[in-house]
PDB file of C-alpha atoms in Angstrom:
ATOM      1  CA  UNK A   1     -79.277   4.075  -1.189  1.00 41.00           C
ATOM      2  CA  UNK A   2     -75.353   5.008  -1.756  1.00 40.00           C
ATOM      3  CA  UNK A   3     -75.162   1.476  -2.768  1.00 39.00           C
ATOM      4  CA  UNK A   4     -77.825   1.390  -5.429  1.00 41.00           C
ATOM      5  CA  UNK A   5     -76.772   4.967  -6.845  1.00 41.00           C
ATOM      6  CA  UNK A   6     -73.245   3.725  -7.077  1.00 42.00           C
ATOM      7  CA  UNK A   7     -74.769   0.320  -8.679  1.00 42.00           C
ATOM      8  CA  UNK A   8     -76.437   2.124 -11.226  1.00 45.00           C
ATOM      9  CA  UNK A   9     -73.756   4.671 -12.299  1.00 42.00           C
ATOM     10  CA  UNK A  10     -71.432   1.553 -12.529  1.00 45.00           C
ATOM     11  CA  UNK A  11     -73.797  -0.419 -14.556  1.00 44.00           C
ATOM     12  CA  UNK A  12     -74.166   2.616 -16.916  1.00 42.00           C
ATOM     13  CA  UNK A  13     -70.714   3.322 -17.647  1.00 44.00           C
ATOM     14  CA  UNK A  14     -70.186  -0.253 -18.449  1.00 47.00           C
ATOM     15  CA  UNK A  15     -73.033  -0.652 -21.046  1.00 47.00           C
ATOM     16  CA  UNK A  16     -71.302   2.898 -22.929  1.00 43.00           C
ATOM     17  CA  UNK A  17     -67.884   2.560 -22.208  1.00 40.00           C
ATOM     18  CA  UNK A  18     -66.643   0.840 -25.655  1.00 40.00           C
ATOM     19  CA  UNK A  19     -69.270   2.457 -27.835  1.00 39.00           C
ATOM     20  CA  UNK A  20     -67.712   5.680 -28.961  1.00 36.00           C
ATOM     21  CA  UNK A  21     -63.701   3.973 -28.934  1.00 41.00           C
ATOM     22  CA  UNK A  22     -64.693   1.323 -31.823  1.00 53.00           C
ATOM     23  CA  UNK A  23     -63.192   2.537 -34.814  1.00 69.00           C
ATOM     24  CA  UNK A  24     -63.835   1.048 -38.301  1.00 85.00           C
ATOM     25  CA  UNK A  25     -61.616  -2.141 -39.440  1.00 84.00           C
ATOM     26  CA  UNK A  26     -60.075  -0.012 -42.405  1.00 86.00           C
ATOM     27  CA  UNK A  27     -59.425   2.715 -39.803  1.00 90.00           C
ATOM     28  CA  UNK A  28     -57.501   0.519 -37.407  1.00 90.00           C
ATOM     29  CA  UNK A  29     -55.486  -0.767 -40.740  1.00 92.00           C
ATOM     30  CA  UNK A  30     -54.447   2.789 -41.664  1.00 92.00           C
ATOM     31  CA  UNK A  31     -53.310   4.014 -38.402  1.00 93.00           C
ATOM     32  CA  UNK A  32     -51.236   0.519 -38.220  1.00 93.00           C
ATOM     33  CA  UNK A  33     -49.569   1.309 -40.855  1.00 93.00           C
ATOM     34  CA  UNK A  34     -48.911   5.276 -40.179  1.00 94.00           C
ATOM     35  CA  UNK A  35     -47.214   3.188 -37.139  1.00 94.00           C
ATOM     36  CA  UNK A  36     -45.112   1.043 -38.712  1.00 93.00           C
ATOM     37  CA  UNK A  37     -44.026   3.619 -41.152  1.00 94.00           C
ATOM     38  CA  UNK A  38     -43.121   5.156 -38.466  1.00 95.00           C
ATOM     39  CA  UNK A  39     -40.972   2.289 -36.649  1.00 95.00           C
ATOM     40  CA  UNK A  40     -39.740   1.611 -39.553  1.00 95.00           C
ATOM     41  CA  UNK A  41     -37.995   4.877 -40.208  1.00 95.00           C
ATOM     42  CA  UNK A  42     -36.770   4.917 -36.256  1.00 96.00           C
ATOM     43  CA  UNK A  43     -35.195   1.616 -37.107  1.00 96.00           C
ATOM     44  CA  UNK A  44     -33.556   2.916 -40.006  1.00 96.00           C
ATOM     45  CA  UNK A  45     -32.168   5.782 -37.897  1.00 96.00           C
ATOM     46  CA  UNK A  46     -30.890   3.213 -34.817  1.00 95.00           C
ATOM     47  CA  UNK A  47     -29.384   0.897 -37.650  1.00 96.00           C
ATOM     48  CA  UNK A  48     -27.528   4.069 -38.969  1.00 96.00           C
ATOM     49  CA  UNK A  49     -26.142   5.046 -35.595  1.00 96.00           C
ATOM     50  CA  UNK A  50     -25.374   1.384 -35.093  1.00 95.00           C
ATOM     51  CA  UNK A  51     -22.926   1.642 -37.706  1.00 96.00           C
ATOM     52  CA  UNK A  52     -21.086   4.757 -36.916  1.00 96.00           C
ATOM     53  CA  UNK A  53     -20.565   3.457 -33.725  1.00 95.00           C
ATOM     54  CA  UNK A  54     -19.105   0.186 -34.804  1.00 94.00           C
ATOM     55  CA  UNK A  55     -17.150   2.564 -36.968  1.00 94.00           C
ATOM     56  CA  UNK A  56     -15.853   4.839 -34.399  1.00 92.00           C
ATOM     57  CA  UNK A  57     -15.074   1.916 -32.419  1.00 93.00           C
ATOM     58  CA  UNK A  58     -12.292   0.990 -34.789  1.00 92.00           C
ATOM     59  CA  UNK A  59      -9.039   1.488 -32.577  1.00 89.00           C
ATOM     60  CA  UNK A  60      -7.623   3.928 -35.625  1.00 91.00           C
ATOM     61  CA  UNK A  61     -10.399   5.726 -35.361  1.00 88.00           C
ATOM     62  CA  UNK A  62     -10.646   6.169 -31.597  1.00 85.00           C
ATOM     63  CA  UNK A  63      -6.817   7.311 -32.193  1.00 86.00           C
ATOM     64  CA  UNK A  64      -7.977   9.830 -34.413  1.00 85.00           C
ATOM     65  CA  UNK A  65     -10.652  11.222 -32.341  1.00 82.00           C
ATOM     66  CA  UNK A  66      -8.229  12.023 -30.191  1.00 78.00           C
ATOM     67  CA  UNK A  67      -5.176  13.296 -31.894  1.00 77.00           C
ATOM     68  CA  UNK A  68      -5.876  16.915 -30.883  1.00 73.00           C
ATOM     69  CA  UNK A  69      -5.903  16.227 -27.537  1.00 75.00           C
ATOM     70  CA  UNK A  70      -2.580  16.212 -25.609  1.00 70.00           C
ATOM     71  CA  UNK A  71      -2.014  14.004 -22.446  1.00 70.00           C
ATOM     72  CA  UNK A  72       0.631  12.133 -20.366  1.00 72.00           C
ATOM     73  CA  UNK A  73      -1.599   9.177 -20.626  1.00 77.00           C
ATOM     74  CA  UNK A  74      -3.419   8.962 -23.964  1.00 76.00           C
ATOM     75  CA  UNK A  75      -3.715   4.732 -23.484  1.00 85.00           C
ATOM     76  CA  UNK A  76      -6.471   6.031 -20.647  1.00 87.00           C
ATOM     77  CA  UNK A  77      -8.127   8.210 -22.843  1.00 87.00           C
ATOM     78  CA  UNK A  78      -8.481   5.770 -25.774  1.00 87.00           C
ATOM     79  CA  UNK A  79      -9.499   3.141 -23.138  1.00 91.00           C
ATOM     80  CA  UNK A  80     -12.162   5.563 -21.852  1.00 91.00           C
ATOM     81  CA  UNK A  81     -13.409   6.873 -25.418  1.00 89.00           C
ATOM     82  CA  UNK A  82     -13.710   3.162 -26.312  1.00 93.00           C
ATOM     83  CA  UNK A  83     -15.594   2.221 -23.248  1.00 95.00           C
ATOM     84  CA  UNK A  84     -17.879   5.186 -23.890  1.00 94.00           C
ATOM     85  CA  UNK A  85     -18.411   4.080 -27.564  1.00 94.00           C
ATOM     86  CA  UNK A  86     -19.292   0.686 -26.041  1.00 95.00           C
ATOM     87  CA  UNK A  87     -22.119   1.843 -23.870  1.00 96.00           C
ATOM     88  CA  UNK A  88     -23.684   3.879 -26.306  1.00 96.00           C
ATOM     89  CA  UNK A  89     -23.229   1.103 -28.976  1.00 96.00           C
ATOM     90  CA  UNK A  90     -25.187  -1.360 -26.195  1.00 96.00           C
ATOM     91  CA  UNK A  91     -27.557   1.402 -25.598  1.00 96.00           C
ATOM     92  CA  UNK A  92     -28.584   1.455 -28.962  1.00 95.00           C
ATOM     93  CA  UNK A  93     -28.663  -2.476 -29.886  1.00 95.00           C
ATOM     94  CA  UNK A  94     -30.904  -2.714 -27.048  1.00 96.00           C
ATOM     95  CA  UNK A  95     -33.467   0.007 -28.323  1.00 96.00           C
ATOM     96  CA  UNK A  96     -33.087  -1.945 -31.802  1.00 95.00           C
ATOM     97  CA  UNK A  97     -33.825  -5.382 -30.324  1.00 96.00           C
ATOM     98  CA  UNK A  98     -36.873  -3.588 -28.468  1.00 95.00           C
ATOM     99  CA  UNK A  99     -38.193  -1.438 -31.700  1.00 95.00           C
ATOM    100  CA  UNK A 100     -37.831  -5.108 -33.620  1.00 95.00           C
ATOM    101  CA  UNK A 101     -39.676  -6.947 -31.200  1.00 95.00           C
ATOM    102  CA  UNK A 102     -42.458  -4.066 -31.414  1.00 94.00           C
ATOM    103  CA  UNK A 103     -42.050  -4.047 -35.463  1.00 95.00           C
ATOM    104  CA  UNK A 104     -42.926  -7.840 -35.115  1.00 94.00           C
ATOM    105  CA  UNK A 105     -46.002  -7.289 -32.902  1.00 95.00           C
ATOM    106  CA  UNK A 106     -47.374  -4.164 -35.240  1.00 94.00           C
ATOM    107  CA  UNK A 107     -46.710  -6.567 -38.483  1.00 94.00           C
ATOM    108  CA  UNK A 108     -48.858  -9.143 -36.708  1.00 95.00           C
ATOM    109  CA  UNK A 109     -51.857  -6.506 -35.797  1.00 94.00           C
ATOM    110  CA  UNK A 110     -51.419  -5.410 -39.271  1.00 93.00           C
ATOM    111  CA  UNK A 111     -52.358  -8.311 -40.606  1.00 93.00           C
ATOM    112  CA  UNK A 112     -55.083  -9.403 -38.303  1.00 93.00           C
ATOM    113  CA  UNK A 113     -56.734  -5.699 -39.202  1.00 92.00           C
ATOM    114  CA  UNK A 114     -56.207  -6.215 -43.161  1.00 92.00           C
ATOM    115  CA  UNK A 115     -58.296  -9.596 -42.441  1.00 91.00           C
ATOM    116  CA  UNK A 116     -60.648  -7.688 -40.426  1.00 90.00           C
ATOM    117  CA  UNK A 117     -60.871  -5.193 -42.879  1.00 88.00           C
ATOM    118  CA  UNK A 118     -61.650  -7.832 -45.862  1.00 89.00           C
ATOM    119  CA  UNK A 119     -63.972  -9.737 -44.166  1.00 87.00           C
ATOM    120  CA  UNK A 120     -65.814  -6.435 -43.665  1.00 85.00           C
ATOM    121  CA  UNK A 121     -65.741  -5.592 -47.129  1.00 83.00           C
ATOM    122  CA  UNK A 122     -66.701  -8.854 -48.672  1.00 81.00           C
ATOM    123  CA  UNK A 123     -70.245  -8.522 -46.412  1.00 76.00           C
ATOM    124  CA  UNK A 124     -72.850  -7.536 -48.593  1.00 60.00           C
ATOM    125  CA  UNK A 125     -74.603  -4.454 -48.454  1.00 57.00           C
ATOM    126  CA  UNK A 126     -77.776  -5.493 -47.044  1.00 53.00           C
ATOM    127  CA  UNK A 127     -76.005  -7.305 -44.009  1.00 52.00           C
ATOM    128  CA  UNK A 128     -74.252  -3.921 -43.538  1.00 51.00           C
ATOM    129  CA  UNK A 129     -77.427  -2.422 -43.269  1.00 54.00           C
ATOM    130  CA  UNK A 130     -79.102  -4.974 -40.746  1.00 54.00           C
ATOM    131  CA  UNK A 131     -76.067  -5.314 -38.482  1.00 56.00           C
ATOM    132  CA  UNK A 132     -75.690  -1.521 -38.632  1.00 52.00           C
ATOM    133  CA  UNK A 133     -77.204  -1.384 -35.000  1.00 48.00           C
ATOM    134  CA  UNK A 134     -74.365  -3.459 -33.395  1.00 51.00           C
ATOM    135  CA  UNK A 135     -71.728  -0.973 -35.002  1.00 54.00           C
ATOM    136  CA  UNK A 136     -70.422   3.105 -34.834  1.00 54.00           C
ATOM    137  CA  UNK A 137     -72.802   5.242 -33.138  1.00 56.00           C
ATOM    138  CA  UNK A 138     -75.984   3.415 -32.973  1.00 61.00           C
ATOM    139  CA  UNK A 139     -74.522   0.921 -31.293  1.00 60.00           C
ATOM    140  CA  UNK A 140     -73.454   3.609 -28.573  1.00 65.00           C
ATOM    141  CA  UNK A 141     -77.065   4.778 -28.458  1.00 62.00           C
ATOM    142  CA  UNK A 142     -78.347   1.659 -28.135  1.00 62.00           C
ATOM    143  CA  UNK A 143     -76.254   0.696 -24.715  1.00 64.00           C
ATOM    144  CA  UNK A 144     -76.997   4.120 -23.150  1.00 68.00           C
ATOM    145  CA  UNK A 145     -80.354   3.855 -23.870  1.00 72.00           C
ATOM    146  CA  UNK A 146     -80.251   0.338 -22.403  1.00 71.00           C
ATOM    147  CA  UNK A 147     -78.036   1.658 -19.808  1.00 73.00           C
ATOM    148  CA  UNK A 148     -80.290   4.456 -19.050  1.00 74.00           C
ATOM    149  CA  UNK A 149     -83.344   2.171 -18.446  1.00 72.00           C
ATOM    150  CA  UNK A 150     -81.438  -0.323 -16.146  1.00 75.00           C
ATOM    151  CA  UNK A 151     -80.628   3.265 -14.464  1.00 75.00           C
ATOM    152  CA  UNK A 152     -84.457   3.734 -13.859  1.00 78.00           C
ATOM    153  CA  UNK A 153     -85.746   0.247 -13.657  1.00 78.00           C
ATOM    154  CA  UNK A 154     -82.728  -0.098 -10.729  1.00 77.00           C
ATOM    155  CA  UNK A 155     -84.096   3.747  -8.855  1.00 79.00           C
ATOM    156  CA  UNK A 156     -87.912   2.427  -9.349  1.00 79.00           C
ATOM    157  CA  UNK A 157     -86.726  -0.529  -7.407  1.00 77.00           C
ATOM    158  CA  UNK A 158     -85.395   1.227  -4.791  1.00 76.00           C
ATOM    159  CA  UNK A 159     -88.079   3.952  -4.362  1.00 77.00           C
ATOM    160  CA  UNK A 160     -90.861   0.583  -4.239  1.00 82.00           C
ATOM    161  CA  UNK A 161     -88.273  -0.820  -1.608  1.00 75.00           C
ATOM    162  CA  UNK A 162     -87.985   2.356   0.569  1.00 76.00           C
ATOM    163  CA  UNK A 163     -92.124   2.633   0.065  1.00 76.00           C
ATOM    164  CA  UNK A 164     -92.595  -0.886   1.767  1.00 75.00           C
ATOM    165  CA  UNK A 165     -90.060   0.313   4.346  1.00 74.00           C
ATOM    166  CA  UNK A 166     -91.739   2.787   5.780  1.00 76.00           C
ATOM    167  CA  UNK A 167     -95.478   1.212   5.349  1.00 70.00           C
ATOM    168  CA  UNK A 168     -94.421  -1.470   8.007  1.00 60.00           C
TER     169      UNK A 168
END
């Protein structure tokens, strides 16, 4: 019995898991792009610290950080300023390298959704309206309603099996 409860709850939460996460092809394109707006101005920002980094790095510049700092060994503290300059410079080539690489994949889904989203317009109205079952909401209703009779037809089963059982 644990078996066929656990059979049936699986079987309906696979017919009505994607129903309510399907979200319209224009829907998909606008929330790309809020993305990519988005990466794109974190880019912008990494590419500006790229550049005052490279700047700072600039041994008269690493002097000049330091000229109100007094020392008996300022060759170790230019060394260590420039080594720190480094790292963060590294740091933030590699988050650049990664945000492009994620820029490239976004541009990509981008484009597949502004397909999607033109091959969904071009339909014509009366295909909208037959295929309107197999999209949104009804489409959800229409696996847990499914869903719910496997649910039933699966616990008839069962009951007739348990029945038969006990008869013998």
């Amino acid at each position: 019995m644990r078996y066929a409860f656990s059979l049936s709850l699986f079987l309906l939460l696979a017919f009505t898991t994607g129903a309510y996460a399907q979200e319209s092809a224009a829907e998909t394109v606008d929330r790309l792009r809020a993305q990519l707006l988005d990466v794109q101005a974190k880019e912008h920002d990494l590419r500006t610290r790229l550049e005052q980094l490279n700047e700072s790095l600039k041994p008269e510049n690493i002097e000049r950080s330091l000229a109100g700092v007094g020392s008996t060994r300022p060759e170790e503290l230019r060394e260590s300023r420039r080594r720190q300059l480094t790292s963060e410079r590294d740091g933030v080539a590699a988050q650049l390298k990664t945000l492009e690489e994620g820029k490239a994949r976004l541009e990509t889904e981008l484009a597949n959704a502004e397909a999607r989203a033109y091959h969904q317009s071009a339909r014509r109205p009366d295909t909208d309206q037959m295929m309107a079952v197999s999209s949104g909401l009804g489409y959800g209703w229409l696996m847990a309603g499914g869903g719910g009779f496997a649910v039933l037809a699966l616990a008839a089963g069962v009951l007739i099996y348990r029945r038969k059982l006990r008869v013998r």
